[in-house]
Amino acid sequence: MKYFTIDEFTRSEAAKKLKIDNTPTKEAIENLNALVDNLLDPLRELYGKPIFVNSGYRSKKLNKAIFGAPNSQHMTGEAADIEGFDRSVKENKKLFELIKNSGLPFDQLINESNYSWVHVSYSKKKNRRQILNL
Ligand SMILES: [Zn+2]
């Protein structure tokens, strides 16, 4: 982990507000490290600018509270919602295209709500390179 910190992937306004514990499990920390080392750090180098992490790890309780998908990879520390340096649609789209065309390994890449943010995941088990527009 070169450009990111675990804290960026675990802090959550919702968790704070709802007083939900969002301390990552040992397994989640390992998965977050794999996500960053294999995908987000190399992506950061390609992009050349800071990447903003909106949401990373979510405890089961937090995921439920914010109506996350029941099988969400955020709960295992395998997924992150990211945005470009200025959090604009333009930069988010740039990140999405960069991931798509980079050849970097990923499991899922999702354009969320017309590039409001980009969901990306990396799994130590399988990386399907599945691309979705939601
Ligand atoms: Zn997500």
PDB file of C-alpha atoms and ligand atoms in Angstrom:
ATOM      1  CA  MET A   1       0.000   0.000   0.000  1.00  0.00           C
ATOM      2  CA  LYS A   2       1.774   3.074  -1.296  1.00  0.00           C
ATOM      3  CA  TYR A   3      -0.775   5.774  -2.112  1.00  0.00           C
ATOM      4  CA  PHE A   4      -3.603   4.769   0.237  1.00  0.00           C
ATOM      5  CA  THR A   5      -4.173   4.062   3.939  1.00  0.00           C
ATOM      6  CA  ILE A   6      -6.473   1.492   5.550  1.00  0.00           C
ATOM      7  CA  ASP A   7      -8.232   4.392   7.276  1.00  0.00           C
ATOM      8  CA  GLU A   8      -9.434   5.743   3.920  1.00  0.00           C
ATOM      9  CA  PHE A   9     -11.240   2.442   3.352  1.00  0.00           C
ATOM     10  CA  THR A  10     -12.848   2.104   6.764  1.00  0.00           C
ATOM     11  CA  ARG A  11     -14.000   5.605   7.728  1.00  0.00           C
ATOM     12  CA  SER A  12     -17.698   6.126   7.201  1.00  0.00           C
ATOM     13  CA  GLU A  13     -19.938   9.085   7.947  1.00  0.00           C
ATOM     14  CA  ALA A  14     -22.940   6.756   8.135  1.00  0.00           C
ATOM     15  CA  ALA A  15     -21.200   4.487  10.652  1.00  0.00           C
ATOM     16  CA  LYS A  16     -20.285   7.500  12.763  1.00  0.00           C
ATOM     17  CA  LYS A  17     -23.779   8.908  12.640  1.00  0.00           C
ATOM     18  CA  LEU A  18     -25.462   5.588  13.400  1.00  0.00           C
ATOM     19  CA  LYS A  19     -22.774   4.579  15.948  1.00  0.00           C
ATOM     20  CA  ILE A  20     -21.993   1.386  14.040  1.00  0.00           C
ATOM     21  CA  ASP A  21     -18.654  -0.325  14.568  1.00  0.00           C
ATOM     22  CA  ASN A  22     -16.817  -0.519  11.248  1.00  0.00           C
ATOM     23  CA  THR A  23     -13.559  -2.076  12.414  1.00  0.00           C
ATOM     24  CA  PRO A  24     -12.320  -4.367   9.631  1.00  0.00           C
ATOM     25  CA  THR A  25     -11.720  -8.060  10.259  1.00  0.00           C
ATOM     26  CA  LYS A  26      -8.221  -9.487   9.732  1.00  0.00           C
ATOM     27  CA  GLU A  27      -9.427 -11.053   6.491  1.00  0.00           C
ATOM     28  CA  ALA A  28     -10.879  -7.734   5.303  1.00  0.00           C
ATOM     29  CA  ILE A  29      -7.567  -5.976   5.941  1.00  0.00           C
ATOM     30  CA  GLU A  30      -5.783  -8.632   3.878  1.00  0.00           C
ATOM     31  CA  ASN A  31      -8.302  -8.177   1.063  1.00  0.00           C
ATOM     32  CA  LEU A  32      -7.999  -4.372   1.172  1.00  0.00           C
ATOM     33  CA  ASN A  33      -4.237  -4.708   0.886  1.00  0.00           C
ATOM     34  CA  ALA A  34      -4.640  -7.015  -2.126  1.00  0.00           C
ATOM     35  CA  LEU A  35      -7.123  -4.576  -3.709  1.00  0.00           C
ATOM     36  CA  VAL A  36      -4.685  -1.693  -3.335  1.00  0.00           C
ATOM     37  CA  ASP A  37      -1.479  -3.553  -4.226  1.00  0.00           C
ATOM     38  CA  ASN A  38      -2.886  -5.214  -7.346  1.00  0.00           C
ATOM     39  CA  LEU A  39      -5.327  -2.617  -8.591  1.00  0.00           C
ATOM     40  CA  LEU A  40      -5.574   0.776  -6.887  1.00  0.00           C
ATOM     41  CA  ASP A  41      -1.878   1.618  -6.453  1.00  0.00           C
ATOM     42  CA  PRO A  42      -1.072   0.705 -10.101  1.00  0.00           C
ATOM     43  CA  LEU A  43      -4.184   2.648 -11.170  1.00  0.00           C
ATOM     44  CA  ARG A  44      -3.037   5.670  -9.162  1.00  0.00           C
ATOM     45  CA  GLU A  45       0.304   5.566 -11.009  1.00  0.00           C
ATOM     46  CA  LEU A  46      -1.445   5.405 -14.388  1.00  0.00           C
ATOM     47  CA  TYR A  47      -3.870   8.187 -13.467  1.00  0.00           C
ATOM     48  CA  GLY A  48      -1.135  10.435 -12.094  1.00  0.00           C
ATOM     49  CA  LYS A  49      -3.461  12.261  -9.707  1.00  0.00           C
ATOM     50  CA  PRO A  50      -4.992  11.507  -6.297  1.00  0.00           C
ATOM     51  CA  ILE A  51      -7.923   9.091  -6.212  1.00  0.00           C
ATOM     52  CA  PHE A  52     -10.685   9.755  -3.702  1.00  0.00           C
ATOM     53  CA  VAL A  53     -12.083   6.762  -1.791  1.00  0.00           C
ATOM     54  CA  ASN A  54     -15.793   7.242  -1.086  1.00  0.00           C
ATOM     55  CA  SER A  55     -16.420   3.927   0.573  1.00  0.00           C
ATOM     56  CA  GLY A  56     -14.372   0.799   1.094  1.00  0.00           C
ATOM     57  CA  TYR A  57     -14.922  -1.758   3.824  1.00  0.00           C
ATOM     58  CA  ARG A  58     -18.393  -2.047   5.341  1.00  0.00           C
ATOM     59  CA  SER A  59     -19.184  -4.244   8.319  1.00  0.00           C
ATOM     60  CA  LYS A  60     -22.293  -6.409   7.859  1.00  0.00           C
ATOM     61  CA  LYS A  61     -24.233  -4.083  10.121  1.00  0.00           C
ATOM     62  CA  LEU A  62     -23.158  -0.957   8.244  1.00  0.00           C
ATOM     63  CA  ASN A  63     -23.891  -2.521   4.853  1.00  0.00           C
ATOM     64  CA  LYS A  64     -27.397  -3.406   6.021  1.00  0.00           C
ATOM     65  CA  ALA A  65     -27.960   0.068   7.468  1.00  0.00           C
ATOM     66  CA  ILE A  66     -27.130   1.780   4.169  1.00  0.00           C
ATOM     67  CA  PHE A  67     -29.083  -0.781   2.093  1.00  0.00           C
ATOM     68  CA  GLY A  68     -26.003  -2.238   0.393  1.00  0.00           C
ATOM     69  CA  ALA A  69     -26.359  -5.353  -1.746  1.00  0.00           C
ATOM     70  CA  PRO A  70     -26.669  -8.412   0.528  1.00  0.00           C
ATOM     71  CA  ASN A  71     -23.666 -10.093  -1.138  1.00  0.00           C
ATOM     72  CA  SER A  72     -21.663  -6.864  -1.445  1.00  0.00           C
ATOM     73  CA  GLN A  73     -17.898  -7.226  -1.851  1.00  0.00           C
ATOM     74  CA  HIS A  74     -17.599  -4.150   0.379  1.00  0.00           C
ATOM     75  CA  MET A  75     -18.263  -6.498   3.333  1.00  0.00           C
ATOM     76  CA  THR A  76     -15.178  -8.580   2.565  1.00  0.00           C
ATOM     77  CA  GLY A  77     -12.898  -5.614   1.864  1.00  0.00           C
ATOM     78  CA  GLU A  78     -12.706  -6.566  -1.805  1.00  0.00           C
ATOM     79  CA  ALA A  79     -14.460  -3.465  -3.184  1.00  0.00           C
ATOM     80  CA  ALA A  80     -14.128   0.296  -3.163  1.00  0.00           C
ATOM     81  CA  ASP A  81     -16.168   3.182  -4.504  1.00  0.00           C
ATOM     82  CA  ILE A  82     -13.729   5.672  -5.947  1.00  0.00           C
ATOM     83  CA  GLU A  83     -13.736   9.089  -7.604  1.00  0.00           C
ATOM     84  CA  GLY A  84     -11.234  11.152  -9.527  1.00  0.00           C
ATOM     85  CA  PHE A  85      -9.191  13.898  -7.897  1.00  0.00           C
ATOM     86  CA  ASP A  86     -11.901  16.580  -8.151  1.00  0.00           C
ATOM     87  CA  ARG A  87     -14.823  14.158  -7.785  1.00  0.00           C
ATOM     88  CA  SER A  88     -16.331  15.301 -11.098  1.00  0.00           C
ATOM     89  CA  VAL A  89     -18.294  13.135 -13.554  1.00  0.00           C
ATOM     90  CA  LYS A  90     -15.590  13.861 -16.142  1.00  0.00           C
ATOM     91  CA  GLU A  91     -12.757  12.552 -13.954  1.00  0.00           C
ATOM     92  CA  ASN A  92     -14.832   9.614 -12.703  1.00  0.00           C
ATOM     93  CA  LYS A  93     -15.448   8.615 -16.313  1.00  0.00           C
ATOM     94  CA  LYS A  94     -11.732   8.954 -17.010  1.00  0.00           C
ATOM     95  CA  LEU A  95     -10.954   6.565 -14.134  1.00  0.00           C
ATOM     96  CA  PHE A  96     -13.564   4.090 -15.371  1.00  0.00           C
ATOM     97  CA  GLU A  97     -12.099   4.062 -18.896  1.00  0.00           C
ATOM     98  CA  LEU A  98      -8.575   3.811 -17.515  1.00  0.00           C
ATOM     99  CA  ILE A  99      -9.454   0.702 -15.483  1.00  0.00           C
ATOM    100  CA  LYS A 100     -11.344  -0.811 -18.427  1.00  0.00           C
ATOM    101  CA  ASN A 101      -8.472  -0.328 -20.871  1.00  0.00           C
ATOM    102  CA  SER A 102      -5.535  -0.836 -18.504  1.00  0.00           C
ATOM    103  CA  GLY A 103      -5.294  -4.615 -18.468  1.00  0.00           C
ATOM    104  CA  LEU A 104      -5.231  -4.406 -14.654  1.00  0.00           C
ATOM    105  CA  PRO A 105      -6.965  -7.304 -12.910  1.00  0.00           C
ATOM    106  CA  PHE A 106     -10.427  -6.626 -11.466  1.00  0.00           C
ATOM    107  CA  ASP A 107     -13.515  -8.626 -10.609  1.00  0.00           C
ATOM    108  CA  GLN A 108     -16.225  -6.022 -11.179  1.00  0.00           C
ATOM    109  CA  LEU A 109     -16.123  -2.500 -12.572  1.00  0.00           C
ATOM    110  CA  ILE A 110     -19.359  -0.569 -12.232  1.00  0.00           C
ATOM    111  CA  ASN A 111     -20.350   2.855 -13.516  1.00  0.00           C
ATOM    112  CA  GLU A 112     -22.737   3.956 -10.746  1.00  0.00           C
ATOM    113  CA  SER A 113     -25.507   6.458 -11.544  1.00  0.00           C
ATOM    114  CA  ASN A 114     -23.892   7.977 -14.634  1.00  0.00           C
ATOM    115  CA  TYR A 115     -20.383   8.250 -13.151  1.00  0.00           C
ATOM    116  CA  SER A 116     -21.476   9.607  -9.769  1.00  0.00           C
ATOM    117  CA  TRP A 117     -18.770   7.227  -8.605  1.00  0.00           C
ATOM    118  CA  VAL A 118     -16.966   4.103  -9.822  1.00  0.00           C
ATOM    119  CA  HIS A 119     -17.290   0.788  -7.987  1.00  0.00           C
ATOM    120  CA  VAL A 120     -14.358  -1.534  -8.466  1.00  0.00           C
ATOM    121  CA  SER A 121     -13.437  -4.838  -6.866  1.00  0.00           C
ATOM    122  CA  TYR A 122     -10.515  -7.207  -6.729  1.00  0.00           C
ATOM    123  CA  SER A 123     -10.678 -10.761  -5.445  1.00  0.00           C
ATOM    124  CA  LYS A 124      -7.856 -13.112  -4.571  1.00  0.00           C
ATOM    125  CA  LYS A 125     -10.090 -15.956  -5.808  1.00  0.00           C
ATOM    126  CA  LYS A 126     -11.486 -14.722  -9.119  1.00  0.00           C
ATOM    127  CA  ASN A 127     -11.206 -11.655 -11.303  1.00  0.00           C
ATOM    128  CA  ARG A 128     -13.922 -11.806 -13.955  1.00  0.00           C
ATOM    129  CA  ARG A 129     -13.350  -8.350 -15.489  1.00  0.00           C
ATOM    130  CA  GLN A 130     -17.112  -7.882 -15.440  1.00  0.00           C
ATOM    131  CA  ILE A 131     -18.194  -4.386 -16.543  1.00  0.00           C
ATOM    132  CA  LEU A 132     -21.611  -3.007 -15.614  1.00  0.00           C
ATOM    133  CA  ASN A 133     -23.490   0.261 -15.963  1.00  0.00           C
ATOM    134  CA  LEU A 134     -26.015   0.904 -13.189  1.00  0.00           C
TER     135      LEU A 134
HETATM  136 ZN    ZN B   1     -19.565  -0.065  -4.287  1.00  0.00          ZN
END
